[in-house]
Amino acid sequence: MPRDDVSNHTPPKQSDLFGVEVVALPERGTETRIARVQLEGSAAMELDYAIPEELAAKVVVGARVMVPLQNRRVNAVVLELPRESPHRGRLKEIASLVGSRPMFTPGLLKLARWIAEYYLVSVHQVLRTMLPQAVREKPGSFLTDSHLSLAKEPPPAEMEKLRQKAPMQARIIDVLRSFKGEATLSQIRQDVPRAATVLKPLLKAGWITRSEVRVERDPFQDEEFLPSQPLTLTEEQQAAHNRIVAVIESPEKPKPILLQGITGSGKTEVYLQSIARVLERGGTALVLVPEISLTPQTIERFKARFSSLRERIAVLHSHLSDGERHDEWFKIHEGRADIVIGARSAIFAPLERLGIIIVDEEHEPSFKQDENPRYQARDVAVVRGGIEGCVVLLGSATPSLESYENAADGKYELLRLTQRTDGRTLPLIRIVDMRLERRKGTGTTVANAGILSEKLRVAITARLEKKEQTILFLNRRGFNTSLSCIGCGEVVQCQDCSIPMTLHKHENRLVCHVCGARRVPPSKCPFCHEATLKYTGFGTERVELVVKEVFPQARIARVDTDTIQRKNQLRDLLRDFRAQKIDLLIGTQMIAKGLDFPNVTLVGVLNADLALNLPDFRAAERTLQLLVQVAGRAGRGEVKGEVMVQTYAPHSPAVQFSRHNDFDGFAQQELEQRRAFHYPPFTHVVILASRGKHQARAEFALQTLHRRLLVDLPEEVTLGEPAPCALAKSHGQFRYQLLLRTPKIRPLCRHLRLVMEGTTLPEDVIVTLDVDPVSLL
């Protein structure tokens, strides 16, 4: 049952956060004839409507209805059934019900109110986000197919006559026999393409019957999954599993659990066996993964383990077609799914009897939505767990410092896995100082251009000779990362964004990685008009070219958003890599996390300090997390792994702590600095940003808000000055921001809402609020 008190289920240092009042949803009494609804669309507001007698038993909290508004009808969601309304006697009636079941559970409505209050958005925006577009716009638009059954066998004489005069009809009978008397028209068409045109005589003779059935658009319908059995747990795994099961079975309100386990320690197996216990108790499970790249392997593991429940596993992520997302959502909504796996938005899956929510790689920034409502799925999972009264399990080898500090404070329960399974050891990590490599002149041939150090080249050669596999990681796409003039010093930038354009050599275009703009590379400098242009930097496309030149005998593949274009392409490529059809895999962060390839014994990180100098207080934390995750891809089989980290900042704490896999040591040092400078997890951060095509207006709008925020500013709030963003221009709009920090978020949220509602801004300026941002860029 949903719980009203969620104050104990707090994301990082947010003990005051969940004190936001959540309006209880009253039980509907027999005398209730009023519905308070949230209108959808442009007229987003809460209004009261009368419930007509014929709909009295069907209009419940969470139902979607059609209501009259002025001279039109609009969709709305029933938020509550109040006993009184100030407009009683003058209320219009609800026109109709949309769907046969409520679209939102009471728990999800309560969650929507919390998200709206905390992230400073409207309830309408949250409810819109909770429903996939295909469900909002075309609910119940299922595909149908004809189901054919062999009602009775034609007499042999009639069958012989059919074979001579109507061979297609005879073939339909034969195909139905091969399907044991029942098949869909689509299945029969695979053998008899024009079957639909010759069915009528068979139906009239009574030999077959026909009915319409719903056809699920299953994204994995052509896949086969070999059943797997639970593995024997290590001592640490067993202890963690026992504790999770104890919390699952406890009648007390559970604390969120942080499972901190090194790469290869078997966190997934703990997830699987914990879910099995939830299912045994009649509950359901929700599993969030941070990247689409994790989904194919995650789904494979779950469908293999729960093979008897294969049809009761639903998937929700952005790479599904609209039809697939529609059908998967309704599978959950209709109670035909026990396990839901998905990315960020899957946290809103309408599961009932929720027993466990698992957030894998909980530190990942992709769990944060980058448009309104800007929710953090990990924190929303914690809140939903409190509302639903279920276990929330956060897993990571390198937890976010917010979750780490929450565990240290006792708000989360901490479980650790410190050893790899089967006695395997962590890979040996070697730091390669690229400054020394350049001084020695190694790895700087024209082809190589400092991309591969001599040590890494020798290590790759050894792996190729031993038929072992290698992963090369670089979190930057393209061929060259900038084009500059050695005469005047100018850099060719995107006209609409303040960022250098990247050369993509395969299409001979300069590409902006922010807005996607493309242009032909100039032959002369656009500024001084001299032929003194020079390409610098490198991305995965150039790495691929260099590696193919250095290792012409190797089978090489590249994984980034430039090469992965079609559906299931990533899944197929990773399967080829697992099947050892590929020797060397080059990729961005799409291959950095969660993947398990036993034959990978070498991982090369080509530019480890790429993100270290970004103007963001989380830069070191992100670098360490990425390095540890990438390094964890090596040595997951029988052979010990090795990791080569190429860097120009070998003494950086993030690099050194990752070398020793010492996350705790890094966390202690980093937390001391965060505490000294009043940054999360010891405060909340809110970014107030403005953007517009006119630079002066965008800046003026933020300056105006800054002045108004100073009036009655809550105590302990640190208010920064308006300044250009690190990315000062994006998509043709100038960007400004100011930073607010506070140890208590509730007073600041109320103040911000009052100021925003009381300020009229220029129509061509967009102002956004981001509570607990994951990036300051």
mmCIF file of N, CA and C in Angstrom, residues 412-489:
data_model
loop_
_atom_site.group_PDB
_atom_site.id
_atom_site.type_symbol
_atom_site.label_atom_id
_atom_site.label_comp_id
_atom_site.label_asym_id
_atom_site.label_seq_id
_atom_site.Cartn_x
_atom_site.Cartn_y
_atom_site.Cartn_z
ATOM 1 N N TYR A 412 20.895 5.668 4.212
ATOM 2 C CA TYR A 412 20.859 4.481 3.392
ATOM 3 C C TYR A 412 21.607 3.372 4.124
ATOM 4 N N GLU A 413 21.241 2.144 3.851
ATOM 5 C CA GLU A 413 21.984 1.010 4.385
ATOM 6 C C GLU A 413 23.043 0.615 3.362
ATOM 7 N N LEU A 414 24.273 0.422 3.818
ATOM 8 C CA LEU A 414 25.390 0.130 2.921
ATOM 9 C C LEU A 414 25.745 -1.356 2.958
ATOM 10 N N LEU A 415 25.796 -1.974 1.784
ATOM 11 C CA LEU A 415 26.272 -3.349 1.617
ATOM 12 C C LEU A 415 27.437 -3.315 0.641
ATOM 13 N N ARG A 416 28.469 -4.115 0.906
ATOM 14 C CA ARG A 416 29.676 -4.067 0.081
ATOM 15 C C ARG A 416 29.992 -5.426 -0.542
ATOM 16 N N LEU A 417 30.520 -5.388 -1.771
ATOM 17 C CA LEU A 417 31.106 -6.547 -2.438
ATOM 18 C C LEU A 417 32.519 -6.129 -2.835
ATOM 19 N N THR A 418 33.513 -6.697 -2.186
ATOM 20 C CA THR A 418 34.891 -6.239 -2.375
ATOM 21 C C THR A 418 35.734 -7.193 -3.216
ATOM 22 N N GLN A 419 35.176 -8.364 -3.579
ATOM 23 C CA GLN A 419 35.931 -9.361 -4.334
ATOM 24 C C GLN A 419 35.204 -9.728 -5.618
ATOM 25 N N ARG A 420 35.947 -9.989 -6.670
ATOM 26 C CA ARG A 420 35.352 -10.494 -7.904
ATOM 27 C C ARG A 420 34.931 -11.954 -7.718
ATOM 28 N N THR A 421 33.955 -12.376 -8.506
ATOM 29 C CA THR A 421 33.468 -13.746 -8.392
ATOM 30 C C THR A 421 34.503 -14.730 -8.949
ATOM 31 N N ASP A 422 34.384 -15.996 -8.541
ATOM 32 C CA ASP A 422 35.249 -17.085 -9.011
ATOM 33 C C ASP A 422 36.725 -16.835 -8.727
ATOM 34 N N GLY A 423 37.016 -16.018 -7.720
ATOM 35 C CA GLY A 423 38.403 -15.789 -7.341
ATOM 36 C C GLY A 423 39.190 -14.954 -8.324
ATOM 37 N N ARG A 424 38.512 -14.324 -9.299
ATOM 38 C CA ARG A 424 39.225 -13.503 -10.273
ATOM 39 C C ARG A 424 39.691 -12.204 -9.634
ATOM 40 N N THR A 425 40.811 -11.704 -10.132
ATOM 41 C CA THR A 425 41.380 -10.495 -9.553
ATOM 42 C C THR A 425 41.094 -9.297 -10.443
ATOM 43 N N LEU A 426 41.189 -8.127 -9.861
ATOM 44 C CA LEU A 426 41.024 -6.902 -10.636
ATOM 45 C C LEU A 426 42.187 -6.753 -11.608
ATOM 46 N N PRO A 427 41.971 -6.091 -12.731
ATOM 47 C CA PRO A 427 43.059 -5.934 -13.702
ATOM 48 C C PRO A 427 44.183 -5.053 -13.160
ATOM 49 N N LEU A 428 45.370 -5.285 -13.684
ATOM 50 C CA LEU A 428 46.514 -4.436 -13.366
ATOM 51 C C LEU A 428 46.389 -3.148 -14.169
ATOM 52 N N ILE A 429 46.438 -2.018 -13.497
ATOM 53 C CA ILE A 429 46.275 -0.729 -14.173
ATOM 54 C C ILE A 429 47.619 -0.027 -14.263
ATOM 55 N N ARG A 430 48.021 0.300 -15.482
ATOM 56 C CA ARG A 430 49.287 1.008 -15.710
ATOM 57 C C ARG A 430 48.981 2.417 -16.227
ATOM 58 N N ILE A 431 49.654 3.397 -15.679
ATOM 59 C CA ILE A 431 49.497 4.781 -16.110
ATOM 60 C C ILE A 431 50.606 5.108 -17.106
ATOM 61 N N VAL A 432 50.232 5.585 -18.260
ATOM 62 C CA VAL A 432 51.191 5.971 -19.291
ATOM 63 C C VAL A 432 51.206 7.497 -19.388
ATOM 64 N N ASP A 433 52.333 8.100 -19.025
ATOM 65 C CA ASP A 433 52.472 9.555 -19.069
ATOM 66 C C ASP A 433 52.759 9.966 -20.514
ATOM 67 N N MET A 434 51.773 10.532 -21.169
ATOM 68 C CA MET A 434 51.926 10.885 -22.581
ATOM 69 C C MET A 434 52.874 12.056 -22.788
ATOM 70 N N ARG A 435 53.154 12.810 -21.727
ATOM 71 C CA ARG A 435 54.157 13.874 -21.854
ATOM 72 C C ARG A 435 55.526 13.256 -22.114
ATOM 73 N N LEU A 436 55.843 12.182 -21.394
ATOM 74 C CA LEU A 436 57.116 11.500 -21.584
ATOM 75 C C LEU A 436 57.159 10.808 -22.940
ATOM 76 N N GLU A 437 56.008 10.240 -23.359
ATOM 77 C CA GLU A 437 55.959 9.574 -24.655
ATOM 78 C C GLU A 437 56.304 10.546 -25.771
ATOM 79 N N ARG A 438 55.792 11.752 -25.663
ATOM 80 C CA ARG A 438 56.060 12.740 -26.711
ATOM 81 C C ARG A 438 57.526 13.188 -26.682
ATOM 82 N N ARG A 439 58.071 13.323 -25.471
ATOM 83 C CA ARG A 439 59.477 13.736 -25.380
ATOM 84 C C ARG A 439 60.398 12.681 -25.971
ATOM 85 N N LYS A 440 60.021 11.392 -25.759
ATOM 86 C CA LYS A 440 60.832 10.302 -26.286
ATOM 87 C C LYS A 440 60.614 10.119 -27.791
ATOM 88 N N GLY A 441 59.511 10.707 -28.305
ATOM 89 C CA GLY A 441 59.219 10.572 -29.727
ATOM 90 C C GLY A 441 58.509 9.302 -30.086
ATOM 91 N N THR A 442 58.079 8.515 -29.092
ATOM 92 C CA THR A 442 57.369 7.272 -29.393
ATOM 93 C C THR A 442 55.900 7.569 -29.587
ATOM 94 N N GLY A 443 55.307 6.803 -30.445
ATOM 95 C CA GLY A 443 53.870 6.955 -30.676
ATOM 96 C C GLY A 443 53.503 8.241 -31.355
ATOM 97 N N THR A 444 54.472 8.853 -32.106
ATOM 98 C CA THR A 444 54.171 10.136 -32.742
ATOM 99 C C THR A 444 54.480 10.110 -34.233
ATOM 100 N N THR A 445 54.286 8.965 -34.853
ATOM 101 C CA THR A 445 54.435 8.915 -36.302
ATOM 102 C C THR A 445 53.308 9.716 -36.939
ATOM 103 N N VAL A 446 53.424 9.955 -38.220
ATOM 104 C CA VAL A 446 52.390 10.724 -38.915
ATOM 105 C C VAL A 446 51.036 10.042 -38.774
ATOM 106 N N ALA A 447 51.036 8.721 -38.922
ATOM 107 C CA ALA A 447 49.772 7.991 -38.822
ATOM 108 C C ALA A 447 49.258 7.964 -37.399
ATOM 109 N N ASN A 448 50.173 7.761 -36.465
ATOM 110 C CA ASN A 448 49.763 7.572 -35.078
ATOM 111 C C ASN A 448 49.423 8.891 -34.404
ATOM 112 N N ALA A 449 50.303 9.898 -34.608
ATOM 113 C CA ALA A 449 50.072 11.251 -34.090
ATOM 114 C C ALA A 449 49.767 11.271 -32.596
ATOM 115 N N GLY A 450 50.488 10.451 -31.830
ATOM 116 C CA GLY A 450 50.316 10.487 -30.383
ATOM 117 C C GLY A 450 49.081 9.805 -29.872
ATOM 118 N N ILE A 451 48.421 9.018 -30.688
ATOM 119 C CA ILE A 451 47.191 8.355 -30.255
ATOM 120 C C ILE A 451 47.501 7.091 -29.478
ATOM 121 N N LEU A 452 48.434 6.282 -29.970
ATOM 122 C CA LEU A 452 48.828 5.043 -29.307
ATOM 123 C C LEU A 452 50.246 5.195 -28.772
ATOM 124 N N SER A 453 50.410 4.989 -27.486
ATOM 125 C CA SER A 453 51.755 4.958 -26.920
ATOM 126 C C SER A 453 52.433 3.658 -27.333
ATOM 127 N N GLU A 454 53.764 3.631 -27.214
ATOM 128 C CA GLU A 454 54.499 2.422 -27.564
ATOM 129 C C GLU A 454 54.100 1.259 -26.663
ATOM 130 N N LYS A 455 53.870 1.542 -25.384
ATOM 131 C CA LYS A 455 53.477 0.482 -24.446
ATOM 132 C C LYS A 455 52.129 -0.124 -24.836
ATOM 133 N N LEU A 456 51.192 0.733 -25.231
ATOM 134 C CA LEU A 456 49.877 0.233 -25.609
ATOM 135 C C LEU A 456 49.950 -0.542 -26.915
ATOM 136 N N ARG A 457 50.782 -0.067 -27.861
ATOM 137 C CA ARG A 457 50.912 -0.774 -29.140
ATOM 138 C C ARG A 457 51.473 -2.174 -28.932
ATOM 139 N N VAL A 458 52.471 -2.290 -28.075
ATOM 140 C CA VAL A 458 53.066 -3.596 -27.791
ATOM 141 C C VAL A 458 52.052 -4.502 -27.096
ATOM 142 N N ALA A 459 51.285 -3.944 -26.171
ATOM 143 C CA ALA A 459 50.291 -4.743 -25.449
ATOM 144 C C ALA A 459 49.201 -5.260 -26.385
ATOM 145 N N ILE A 460 48.751 -4.424 -27.326
ATOM 146 C CA ILE A 460 47.726 -4.861 -28.283
ATOM 147 C C ILE A 460 48.281 -5.976 -29.160
ATOM 148 N N THR A 461 49.524 -5.829 -29.617
ATOM 149 C CA THR A 461 50.156 -6.857 -30.441
ATOM 150 C C THR A 461 50.179 -8.200 -29.722
ATOM 151 N N ALA A 462 50.517 -8.170 -28.431
ATOM 152 C CA ALA A 462 50.567 -9.417 -27.653
ATOM 153 C C ALA A 462 49.187 -10.058 -27.570
ATOM 154 N N ARG A 463 48.147 -9.255 -27.407
ATOM 155 C CA ARG A 463 46.782 -9.815 -27.327
ATOM 156 C C ARG A 463 46.358 -10.427 -28.650
ATOM 157 N N LEU A 464 46.691 -9.778 -29.731
ATOM 158 C CA LEU A 464 46.330 -10.320 -31.037
ATOM 159 C C LEU A 464 47.011 -11.665 -31.269
ATOM 160 N N GLU A 465 48.267 -11.777 -30.835
ATOM 161 C CA GLU A 465 48.994 -13.037 -31.015
ATOM 162 C C GLU A 465 48.370 -14.165 -30.189
ATOM 163 N N LYS A 466 47.813 -13.807 -29.027
ATOM 164 C CA LYS A 466 47.233 -14.819 -28.134
ATOM 165 C C LYS A 466 45.736 -15.010 -28.364
ATOM 166 N N LYS A 467 45.186 -14.381 -29.407
ATOM 167 C CA LYS A 467 43.763 -14.491 -29.738
ATOM 168 C C LYS A 467 42.871 -13.953 -28.615
ATOM 169 N N GLU A 468 43.381 -12.973 -27.902
ATOM 170 C CA GLU A 468 42.590 -12.303 -26.872
ATOM 171 C C GLU A 468 42.078 -10.977 -27.428
ATOM 172 N N GLN A 469 41.093 -10.392 -26.748
ATOM 173 C CA GLN A 469 40.431 -9.198 -27.286
ATOM 174 C C GLN A 469 40.816 -7.938 -26.520
ATOM 175 N N THR A 470 40.669 -6.818 -27.215
ATOM 176 C CA THR A 470 41.051 -5.522 -26.660
ATOM 177 C C THR A 470 39.916 -4.518 -26.859
ATOM 178 N N ILE A 471 39.754 -3.650 -25.880
ATOM 179 C CA ILE A 471 38.834 -2.515 -25.996
ATOM 180 C C ILE A 471 39.646 -1.231 -25.882
ATOM 181 N N LEU A 472 39.452 -0.306 -26.819
ATOM 182 C CA LEU A 472 40.053 1.024 -26.747
ATOM 183 C C LEU A 472 38.946 2.037 -26.513
ATOM 184 N N PHE A 473 39.100 2.853 -25.491
ATOM 185 C CA PHE A 473 38.048 3.786 -25.085
ATOM 186 C C PHE A 473 38.498 5.226 -25.293
ATOM 187 N N LEU A 474 37.651 5.987 -25.941
ATOM 188 C CA LEU A 474 37.846 7.431 -26.078
ATOM 189 C C LEU A 474 36.480 8.075 -26.128
ATOM 190 N N ASN A 475 36.206 8.947 -25.205
ATOM 191 C CA ASN A 475 34.857 9.526 -25.120
ATOM 192 C C ASN A 475 34.744 10.783 -25.980
ATOM 193 N N ARG A 476 35.104 10.626 -27.237
ATOM 194 C CA ARG A 476 34.993 11.759 -28.173
ATOM 195 C C ARG A 476 34.841 11.209 -29.588
ATOM 196 N N ARG A 477 33.800 11.647 -30.272
ATOM 197 C CA ARG A 477 33.528 11.185 -31.632
ATOM 198 C C ARG A 477 34.307 12.011 -32.647
ATOM 199 N N GLY A 478 34.265 11.552 -33.891
ATOM 200 C CA GLY A 478 34.819 12.329 -34.993
ATOM 201 C C GLY A 478 36.248 11.961 -35.330
ATOM 202 N N PHE A 479 36.814 12.711 -36.281
ATOM 203 C CA PHE A 479 38.182 12.463 -36.750
ATOM 204 C C PHE A 479 39.152 13.433 -36.080
ATOM 205 N N ASN A 480 38.992 14.716 -36.351
ATOM 206 C CA ASN A 480 39.737 15.763 -35.640
ATOM 207 C C ASN A 480 38.750 16.605 -34.856
ATOM 208 N N THR A 481 39.166 17.060 -33.683
ATOM 209 C CA THR A 481 38.221 17.750 -32.805
ATOM 210 C C THR A 481 38.183 19.262 -33.010
ATOM 211 N N SER A 482 39.107 19.813 -33.774
ATOM 212 C CA SER A 482 39.034 21.256 -34.047
ATOM 213 C C SER A 482 39.858 21.594 -35.279
ATOM 214 N N LEU A 483 39.538 22.727 -35.855
ATOM 215 C CA LEU A 483 40.236 23.260 -37.027
ATOM 216 C C LEU A 483 40.603 24.699 -36.714
ATOM 217 N N SER A 484 41.903 24.978 -36.647
ATOM 218 C CA SER A 484 42.353 26.322 -36.266
ATOM 219 C C SER A 484 43.349 26.855 -37.279
ATOM 220 N N CYS A 485 43.539 28.145 -37.242
ATOM 221 C CA CYS A 485 44.460 28.818 -38.163
ATOM 222 C C CYS A 485 45.769 29.098 -37.430
ATOM 223 N N ILE A 486 46.878 28.593 -37.957
ATOM 224 C CA ILE A 486 48.166 28.834 -37.306
ATOM 225 C C ILE A 486 48.696 30.222 -37.624
ATOM 226 N N GLY A 487 47.986 30.934 -38.516
ATOM 227 C CA GLY A 487 48.385 32.295 -38.844
ATOM 228 C C GLY A 487 47.781 33.316 -37.892
ATOM 229 N N CYS A 488 46.442 33.311 -37.774
ATOM 230 C CA CYS A 488 45.777 34.303 -36.921
ATOM 231 C C CYS A 488 45.315 33.732 -35.595
ATOM 232 N N GLY A 489 45.333 32.385 -35.458
ATOM 233 C CA GLY A 489 44.977 31.766 -34.185
ATOM 234 C C GLY A 489 43.503 31.519 -33.978
#
